Short mmCIF file of N, CA, C and O in Angstrom, two decimals:
data_model
loop_
_atom_site.label_atom_id
_atom_site.label_comp_id
_atom_site.label_asym_id
_atom_site.label_seq_id
_atom_site.Cartn_x
_atom_site.Cartn_y
_atom_site.Cartn_z
N LEU G 1 -5.72 -5.09 0.22
CA LEU G 1 -6.50 -4.87 1.42
C LEU G 1 -7.48 -3.74 1.00
O LEU G 1 -7.12 -2.91 0.27
N GLY G 2 -8.59 -3.82 1.61
CA GLY G 2 -9.62 -2.97 1.29
C GLY G 2 -10.90 -3.12 2.09
O GLY G 2 -10.93 -4.22 2.79
N GLY G 3 -11.87 -2.38 2.07
CA GLY G 3 -13.12 -2.43 2.83
C GLY G 3 -14.20 -3.23 2.18
O GLY G 3 -13.85 -3.86 1.18
N ASP G 4 -15.29 -3.23 2.75
CA ASP G 4 -16.33 -4.15 2.38
C ASP G 4 -17.01 -3.51 1.12
O ASP G 4 -17.88 -4.30 0.53
N ASP G 5 -16.63 -2.48 0.78
CA ASP G 5 -17.12 -1.72 -0.56
C ASP G 5 -16.28 -1.65 -1.53
O ASP G 5 -16.44 -0.96 -2.63
N LEU G 6 -15.14 -2.53 -1.39
CA LEU G 6 -14.25 -2.45 -2.48
C LEU G 6 -14.46 -3.47 -3.55
O LEU G 6 -14.96 -4.68 -3.32
N PHE G 7 -14.38 -3.20 -4.79
CA PHE G 7 -14.70 -4.11 -5.97
C PHE G 7 -13.35 -4.19 -6.71
O PHE G 7 -12.67 -3.32 -7.08
N VAL G 8 -13.18 -5.41 -6.92
CA VAL G 8 -11.85 -5.88 -7.59
C VAL G 8 -12.05 -6.73 -8.73
O VAL G 8 -12.80 -7.61 -8.60
N VAL G 9 -11.43 -6.41 -9.80
CA VAL G 9 -11.38 -7.36 -11.05
C VAL G 9 -10.18 -8.11 -10.92
O VAL G 9 -8.96 -7.44 -11.30
N PRO G 10 -10.22 -9.37 -10.42
CA PRO G 10 -8.89 -10.07 -10.11
C PRO G 10 -8.03 -10.26 -11.41
O PRO G 10 -6.75 -10.15 -11.26
N GLU G 11 -8.55 -10.37 -12.41
CA GLU G 11 -7.67 -10.52 -13.75
C GLU G 11 -6.98 -9.34 -13.98
O GLU G 11 -5.71 -9.42 -14.33
N ASN G 12 -7.55 -8.09 -13.82
CA ASN G 12 -6.84 -6.83 -14.01
C ASN G 12 -5.71 -6.58 -13.09
O ASN G 12 -4.62 -6.09 -13.35
N LEU G 13 -6.24 -6.93 -11.71
CA LEU G 13 -5.07 -6.72 -10.60
C LEU G 13 -3.89 -7.71 -10.93
O LEU G 13 -2.71 -7.26 -10.86
N ARG G 14 -4.13 -8.92 -11.14
CA ARG G 14 -3.17 -9.94 -11.44
C ARG G 14 -2.33 -9.42 -12.66
O ARG G 14 -0.96 -9.54 -12.55
N SER G 15 -2.95 -8.94 -13.78
CA SER G 15 -2.20 -8.49 -14.89
C SER G 15 -1.18 -7.45 -14.56
O SER G 15 -0.05 -7.43 -14.94
N TYR G 16 -1.77 -6.34 -13.85
CA TYR G 16 -0.98 -5.35 -13.39
C TYR G 16 0.20 -5.69 -12.54
O TYR G 16 1.46 -5.32 -12.76
N LEU G 17 -0.03 -6.54 -11.48
CA LEU G 17 0.91 -6.95 -10.52
C LEU G 17 2.04 -7.65 -11.26
O LEU G 17 3.35 -7.60 -10.93
N SER G 18 1.85 -8.38 -12.20
CA SER G 18 2.71 -9.07 -13.11
C SER G 18 3.81 -8.21 -13.70
O SER G 18 4.91 -8.73 -14.01
N THR G 19 3.53 -7.02 -13.87
CA THR G 19 4.52 -6.19 -14.64
C THR G 19 5.42 -5.43 -13.70
O THR G 19 6.39 -4.83 -14.06
N LEU G 20 5.18 -5.81 -12.42
CA LEU G 20 6.13 -5.10 -11.28
C LEU G 20 7.37 -5.83 -11.08
O LEU G 20 8.32 -5.28 -10.41
N GLY G 21 7.46 -7.09 -11.60
CA GLY G 21 8.70 -7.75 -11.28
C GLY G 21 8.42 -9.08 -10.41
O GLY G 21 7.31 -9.42 -10.13
N SER G 22 9.44 -9.45 -9.53
CA SER G 22 9.23 -10.49 -8.65
C SER G 22 8.45 -10.29 -7.49
O SER G 22 8.64 -9.24 -6.86
N PRO G 23 7.55 -11.04 -7.07
CA PRO G 23 6.59 -10.94 -5.93
C PRO G 23 7.47 -10.93 -4.57
O PRO G 23 6.94 -10.61 -3.63
N ASP G 24 8.78 -11.41 -4.78
CA ASP G 24 9.54 -11.37 -3.69
C ASP G 24 10.14 -10.00 -3.29
O ASP G 24 10.82 -9.82 -2.28
N ASP G 25 10.10 -9.06 -4.32
CA ASP G 25 10.62 -7.78 -4.03
C ASP G 25 9.62 -6.99 -3.28
O ASP G 25 8.60 -7.50 -3.12
N ASP G 26 10.17 -5.70 -2.95
CA ASP G 26 9.08 -5.01 -2.16
C ASP G 26 8.24 -4.03 -2.91
O ASP G 26 8.81 -3.07 -3.76
N HIS G 27 6.85 -4.34 -3.01
CA HIS G 27 6.03 -3.59 -3.69
C HIS G 27 4.83 -3.14 -2.79
O HIS G 27 4.35 -4.02 -2.13
N PHE G 28 4.56 -1.91 -2.85
CA PHE G 28 3.41 -1.32 -1.94
C PHE G 28 2.61 -0.50 -2.90
O PHE G 28 2.90 0.63 -3.23
N VAL G 29 1.47 -1.06 -3.56
CA VAL G 29 0.79 -0.41 -4.58
C VAL G 29 -0.70 -0.13 -4.14
O VAL G 29 -1.20 -0.75 -3.21
N GLY G 30 -1.24 1.15 -4.76
CA GLY G 30 -2.56 1.46 -4.46
C GLY G 30 -2.75 2.89 -4.97
O GLY G 30 -1.83 3.49 -5.74
N ARG G 31 -3.64 3.68 -4.38
CA ARG G 31 -3.97 4.91 -4.76
C ARG G 31 -3.46 5.97 -3.73
O ARG G 31 -3.76 5.93 -2.58
N ARG G 32 -2.29 6.75 -4.16
CA ARG G 32 -1.62 7.55 -3.33
C ARG G 32 -2.48 8.69 -2.84
O ARG G 32 -2.93 9.45 -3.56
N PHE G 33 -2.31 9.08 -1.54
CA PHE G 33 -2.85 10.17 -0.85
C PHE G 33 -1.89 10.91 -0.16
O PHE G 33 -0.95 10.38 0.40
N LYS G 34 -2.15 12.12 -0.02
CA LYS G 34 -1.16 13.00 0.92
C LYS G 34 -1.77 13.22 2.29
O LYS G 34 -3.08 13.65 2.35
N GLY G 35 -1.44 12.78 3.38
CA GLY G 35 -1.79 12.98 4.65
C GLY G 35 -1.28 14.29 5.21
O GLY G 35 -0.64 15.10 4.58
N TYR G 36 -1.58 14.53 6.57
CA TYR G 36 -1.18 15.75 7.24
C TYR G 36 0.28 15.74 7.39
O TYR G 36 1.01 14.64 7.60
N GLY G 37 0.93 16.86 7.53
CA GLY G 37 2.26 16.93 7.75
C GLY G 37 3.20 16.69 6.59
O GLY G 37 2.78 16.69 5.46
N THR G 38 4.55 16.54 6.74
CA THR G 38 5.40 16.26 5.61
C THR G 38 5.79 14.76 5.59
O THR G 38 5.69 13.99 6.46
N ASP G 39 6.04 14.34 4.28
CA ASP G 39 6.48 13.00 4.10
C ASP G 39 5.52 12.02 4.64
O ASP G 39 5.84 11.04 5.29
N ASN G 40 4.06 12.32 4.41
CA ASN G 40 3.09 11.55 4.94
C ASN G 40 2.06 11.14 3.94
O ASN G 40 1.05 11.33 3.93
N TYR G 41 2.74 10.41 2.93
CA TYR G 41 1.90 9.71 1.77
C TYR G 41 1.53 8.47 2.29
O TYR G 41 2.20 7.65 2.88
N PHE G 42 0.41 8.03 1.77
CA PHE G 42 -0.18 6.63 2.07
C PHE G 42 -1.04 6.14 0.92
O PHE G 42 -1.54 6.98 0.19
N ASN G 43 -1.24 4.88 0.87
CA ASN G 43 -2.16 4.26 -0.07
C ASN G 43 -3.49 4.08 0.65
O ASN G 43 -3.55 3.53 1.54
N SER G 44 -4.54 4.78 -0.03
CA SER G 44 -5.81 4.70 0.43
C SER G 44 -6.46 3.35 0.74
O SER G 44 -6.52 2.57 -0.26
N GLY G 45 -6.98 3.08 1.82
CA GLY G 45 -7.58 1.82 2.28
C GLY G 45 -8.96 1.79 1.52
O GLY G 45 -9.49 0.71 0.98
N GLY G 46 -9.54 3.00 1.18
CA GLY G 46 -10.71 3.00 0.34
C GLY G 46 -10.71 2.63 -0.93
O GLY G 46 -11.52 1.94 -1.45
N ALA G 47 -9.61 2.93 -1.62
CA ALA G 47 -9.46 2.46 -3.09
C ALA G 47 -8.67 1.03 -2.99
O ALA G 47 -8.75 0.34 -4.14
N GLY G 48 -8.32 0.68 -1.99
CA GLY G 48 -7.46 -0.71 -1.75
C GLY G 48 -6.13 -0.57 -2.01
O GLY G 48 -5.58 0.31 -2.86
N TYR G 49 -5.24 -1.41 -1.48
CA TYR G 49 -3.97 -1.55 -1.81
C TYR G 49 -3.45 -3.07 -1.57
O TYR G 49 -4.09 -3.89 -1.04
N ALA G 50 -2.10 -3.18 -2.15
CA ALA G 50 -1.62 -4.51 -2.08
C ALA G 50 -0.20 -4.39 -1.81
O ALA G 50 0.53 -3.66 -2.06
N LEU G 51 0.18 -5.48 -1.09
CA LEU G 51 1.72 -5.59 -0.67
C LEU G 51 2.08 -6.85 -1.38
O LEU G 51 1.39 -8.01 -1.14
N SER G 52 3.25 -6.74 -1.86
CA SER G 52 3.91 -8.04 -2.48
C SER G 52 4.16 -9.15 -1.43
O SER G 52 4.22 -8.85 -0.19
N ARG G 53 4.35 -10.32 -1.92
CA ARG G 53 4.45 -11.45 -0.94
C ARG G 53 5.74 -11.23 -0.07
O ARG G 53 5.71 -11.47 1.10
N GLY G 54 6.88 -10.72 -0.72
CA GLY G 54 8.07 -10.38 0.06
C GLY G 54 7.90 -9.44 1.10
O GLY G 54 8.48 -9.48 2.19
N LEU G 55 7.20 -8.37 0.72
CA LEU G 55 7.05 -7.20 1.71
C LEU G 55 6.02 -7.73 2.86
O LEU G 55 6.16 -7.29 3.91
N VAL G 56 4.92 -8.52 2.57
CA VAL G 56 4.18 -8.96 3.65
C VAL G 56 4.89 -9.69 4.68
O VAL G 56 4.75 -9.60 5.92
N LYS G 57 6.01 -10.48 4.29
CA LYS G 57 6.77 -11.17 5.18
C LYS G 57 7.69 -10.29 6.05
O LYS G 57 7.71 -10.44 7.35
N LYS G 58 8.12 -9.23 5.49
CA LYS G 58 9.04 -8.29 6.21
C LYS G 58 8.01 -7.42 7.10
O LYS G 58 8.36 -7.22 8.28
N TYR G 59 6.87 -7.10 6.60
CA TYR G 59 5.90 -6.33 7.45
C TYR G 59 5.58 -6.96 8.65
O TYR G 59 5.53 -6.51 9.81
N TYR G 60 5.18 -8.26 8.54
CA TYR G 60 4.80 -9.06 9.55
C TYR G 60 5.73 -9.31 10.77
O TYR G 60 5.55 -9.23 12.00
N ALA G 61 7.02 -9.28 10.29
CA ALA G 61 8.27 -9.43 11.17
C ALA G 61 8.48 -8.13 12.09
O ALA G 61 9.07 -8.09 13.04
N VAL G 62 7.84 -7.02 11.57
CA VAL G 62 8.11 -5.79 12.42
C VAL G 62 6.85 -5.15 12.89
O VAL G 62 6.85 -4.14 13.48
N LEU G 63 5.78 -5.75 12.80
CA LEU G 63 4.45 -5.31 13.32
C LEU G 63 4.42 -4.72 14.77
O LEU G 63 3.86 -3.84 15.10
N GLU G 64 5.30 -5.38 15.63
CA GLU G 64 5.39 -4.90 17.08
C GLU G 64 6.45 -3.79 17.23
O GLU G 64 6.55 -3.38 18.41
N HIS G 65 6.89 -3.32 16.21
CA HIS G 65 7.92 -2.21 16.29
C HIS G 65 7.20 -0.97 16.64
O HIS G 65 6.02 -0.70 16.22
N PRO G 66 7.74 -0.12 17.70
CA PRO G 66 6.89 0.99 18.21
C PRO G 66 6.56 2.02 16.96
O PRO G 66 5.30 2.64 17.15
N ASP G 67 7.33 2.10 15.97
CA ASP G 67 7.06 3.06 14.80
C ASP G 67 5.81 2.56 14.07
O ASP G 67 5.26 3.21 13.21
N CYS G 68 5.40 1.26 14.22
CA CYS G 68 4.27 0.59 13.64
C CYS G 68 3.03 0.71 14.33
O CYS G 68 1.84 0.12 14.04
N SER G 69 3.07 1.46 15.49
CA SER G 69 1.98 1.83 16.50
C SER G 69 1.16 0.48 16.62
O SER G 69 -0.18 0.34 16.52
N PRO G 70 1.73 -0.54 17.19
CA PRO G 70 0.82 -1.94 17.34
C PRO G 70 -0.22 -1.86 18.35
O PRO G 70 -1.19 -2.64 18.15
N HIS G 71 -0.27 -0.83 19.20
CA HIS G 71 -1.35 -0.99 20.22
C HIS G 71 -2.24 0.11 20.03
O HIS G 71 -3.30 0.34 20.84
N GLN G 72 -2.12 1.05 18.90
CA GLN G 72 -3.05 2.06 18.75
C GLN G 72 -4.39 1.59 18.13
O GLN G 72 -4.50 0.76 17.35
N LYS G 73 -5.39 2.16 18.59
CA LYS G 73 -6.79 1.86 18.19
C LYS G 73 -7.32 2.86 17.16
O LYS G 73 -7.32 4.10 17.59
N THR G 74 -7.43 2.45 15.91
CA THR G 74 -7.76 3.41 14.82
C THR G 74 -8.30 2.91 13.72
O THR G 74 -8.17 1.64 13.36
N SER G 75 -9.11 3.62 12.98
CA SER G 75 -9.66 3.21 11.75
C SER G 75 -8.81 3.49 10.52
O SER G 75 -9.03 3.08 9.31
N MET G 76 -7.60 4.06 10.92
CA MET G 76 -6.63 4.61 9.82
C MET G 76 -5.54 3.61 9.59
O MET G 76 -4.47 3.89 9.60
N GLU G 77 -5.87 2.43 9.35
CA GLU G 77 -4.90 1.22 9.14
C GLU G 77 -4.12 1.61 7.78
O GLU G 77 -2.83 1.25 7.83
N ASP G 78 -4.63 2.26 6.89
CA ASP G 78 -3.86 2.65 5.64
C ASP G 78 -2.69 3.57 5.97
O ASP G 78 -1.66 3.47 5.45
N VAL G 79 -2.94 4.81 6.77
CA VAL G 79 -1.95 5.64 7.16
C VAL G 79 -0.83 4.88 8.09
O VAL G 79 0.37 5.17 7.91
N ASN G 80 -1.29 4.01 9.02
CA ASN G 80 -0.31 3.31 9.88
C ASN G 80 0.46 2.43 8.97
O ASN G 80 1.65 2.26 9.28
N THR G 81 -0.14 1.75 8.09
CA THR G 81 0.67 0.75 7.31
C THR G 81 1.74 1.37 6.54
O THR G 81 2.92 1.17 6.65
N ALA G 82 1.37 2.48 5.86
CA ALA G 82 2.39 3.30 5.07
C ALA G 82 3.37 3.84 5.96
O ALA G 82 4.60 3.89 5.58
N ALA G 83 3.17 4.35 7.13
CA ALA G 83 4.16 4.94 8.12
C ALA G 83 5.01 3.86 8.57
O ALA G 83 6.38 4.09 8.63
N CYS G 84 4.60 2.86 8.78
CA CYS G 84 5.40 1.52 9.33
C CYS G 84 6.34 1.14 8.25
O CYS G 84 7.65 0.96 8.51
N LEU G 85 5.83 0.95 6.95
CA LEU G 85 6.69 0.61 6.00
C LEU G 85 7.68 1.53 5.69
O LEU G 85 8.81 1.21 5.39
N ARG G 86 7.40 2.78 5.60
CA ARG G 86 8.34 3.85 5.39
C ARG G 86 9.46 4.03 6.54
O ARG G 86 10.58 4.03 6.20
N LYS G 87 8.93 4.14 7.82
CA LYS G 87 9.89 4.36 8.80
C LYS G 87 10.79 3.20 9.20
O LYS G 87 11.92 3.25 9.52
N VAL G 88 10.18 1.98 9.31
CA VAL G 88 10.93 0.75 9.87
C VAL G 88 11.60 0.14 8.68
O VAL G 88 12.62 -0.34 8.92
N LEU G 89 10.94 -0.03 7.43
CA LEU G 89 11.53 -0.83 6.48
C LEU G 89 12.06 -0.01 5.31
O LEU G 89 12.86 -0.56 4.40
N GLY G 90 11.94 1.23 5.33
CA GLY G 90 12.28 2.08 4.21
C GLY G 90 11.69 1.97 2.91
O GLY G 90 12.29 2.21 1.81
N VAL G 91 10.47 1.47 2.93
CA VAL G 91 9.57 1.20 1.61
C VAL G 91 8.75 2.30 1.52
O VAL G 91 7.77 2.54 2.43
N GLY G 92 8.78 2.71 0.37
CA GLY G 92 7.81 3.84 -0.21
C GLY G 92 6.67 3.36 -0.97
O GLY G 92 6.62 2.04 -1.16
N LEU G 93 5.98 4.20 -1.56
CA LEU G 93 4.91 3.82 -2.46
C LEU G 93 5.28 3.62 -3.90
O LEU G 93 6.13 4.20 -4.48
N THR G 94 4.64 2.82 -4.57
CA THR G 94 4.85 2.37 -6.08
C THR G 94 3.77 3.27 -6.82
O THR G 94 2.62 3.24 -6.48
N ASP G 95 4.34 4.13 -7.81
CA ASP G 95 3.41 4.86 -8.54
C ASP G 95 2.64 3.95 -9.51
O ASP G 95 3.31 3.22 -10.33
N THR G 96 1.38 3.89 -9.37
CA THR G 96 0.46 2.95 -10.03
C THR G 96 -0.21 3.47 -11.27
O THR G 96 -1.05 2.68 -11.92
N ARG G 97 0.02 4.65 -11.57
CA ARG G 97 -0.67 5.30 -12.71
C ARG G 97 -0.14 4.72 -13.97
O ARG G 97 0.90 4.18 -14.21
N ASP G 98 -1.14 4.73 -15.04
CA ASP G 98 -0.74 4.08 -16.29
C ASP G 98 -0.07 5.05 -17.09
O ASP G 98 0.37 6.13 -16.65
N GLU G 99 0.35 4.59 -18.35
CA GLU G 99 1.30 5.35 -19.32
C GLU G 99 0.50 6.78 -19.49
O GLU G 99 1.25 7.69 -19.93
N ARG G 100 -0.78 6.99 -19.32
CA ARG G 100 -1.45 8.32 -19.72
C ARG G 100 -1.80 9.06 -18.35
O ARG G 100 -2.41 10.17 -18.42
N GLY G 101 -1.23 8.66 -17.20
CA GLY G 101 -1.32 9.20 -15.93
C GLY G 101 -2.55 8.99 -15.23
O GLY G 101 -2.93 9.63 -14.29
N ARG G 102 -3.40 7.93 -15.77
CA ARG G 102 -4.74 7.74 -15.01
C ARG G 102 -4.32 6.72 -13.83
O ARG G 102 -3.62 5.84 -13.95
N GLU G 103 -5.26 6.82 -12.92
CA GLU G 103 -5.16 6.18 -11.68
C GLU G 103 -5.66 4.64 -11.97
O GLU G 103 -6.65 4.51 -12.64
N ARG G 104 -5.06 3.61 -11.43
CA ARG G 104 -5.47 2.29 -11.63
C ARG G 104 -6.42 1.81 -10.41
O ARG G 104 -7.15 0.96 -10.34
N PHE G 105 -6.08 2.55 -9.35
CA PHE G 105 -6.87 2.32 -8.06
C PHE G 105 -7.76 3.49 -7.65
O PHE G 105 -7.29 4.59 -7.87
N HIS G 106 -9.05 3.24 -7.51
CA HIS G 106 -9.96 4.29 -7.34
C HIS G 106 -10.65 4.26 -6.04
O HIS G 106 -11.45 3.54 -5.66
#
């Protein structure tokens, strides 16, 4: 997921995602940012983020949960997505840096 100014090289994304294991496992990948408060990390929508097939199914099933803020009007979908996945499904962020510590999502 990302905005209209996001550039993706599909071959690179596909290659990286294939290293994570089964697409039916829970994977929430992107560029990690620290939000306000404690335990408020999220993957930036500006850099884009991806959810595995298995996680999309679980996320869809809980979208109406109060902790997912289903009726909130906001441009911070990245913060809300991360909060919902963390609070309701217990899914954190996947470290997407390469072996040299460089970010894969910008």
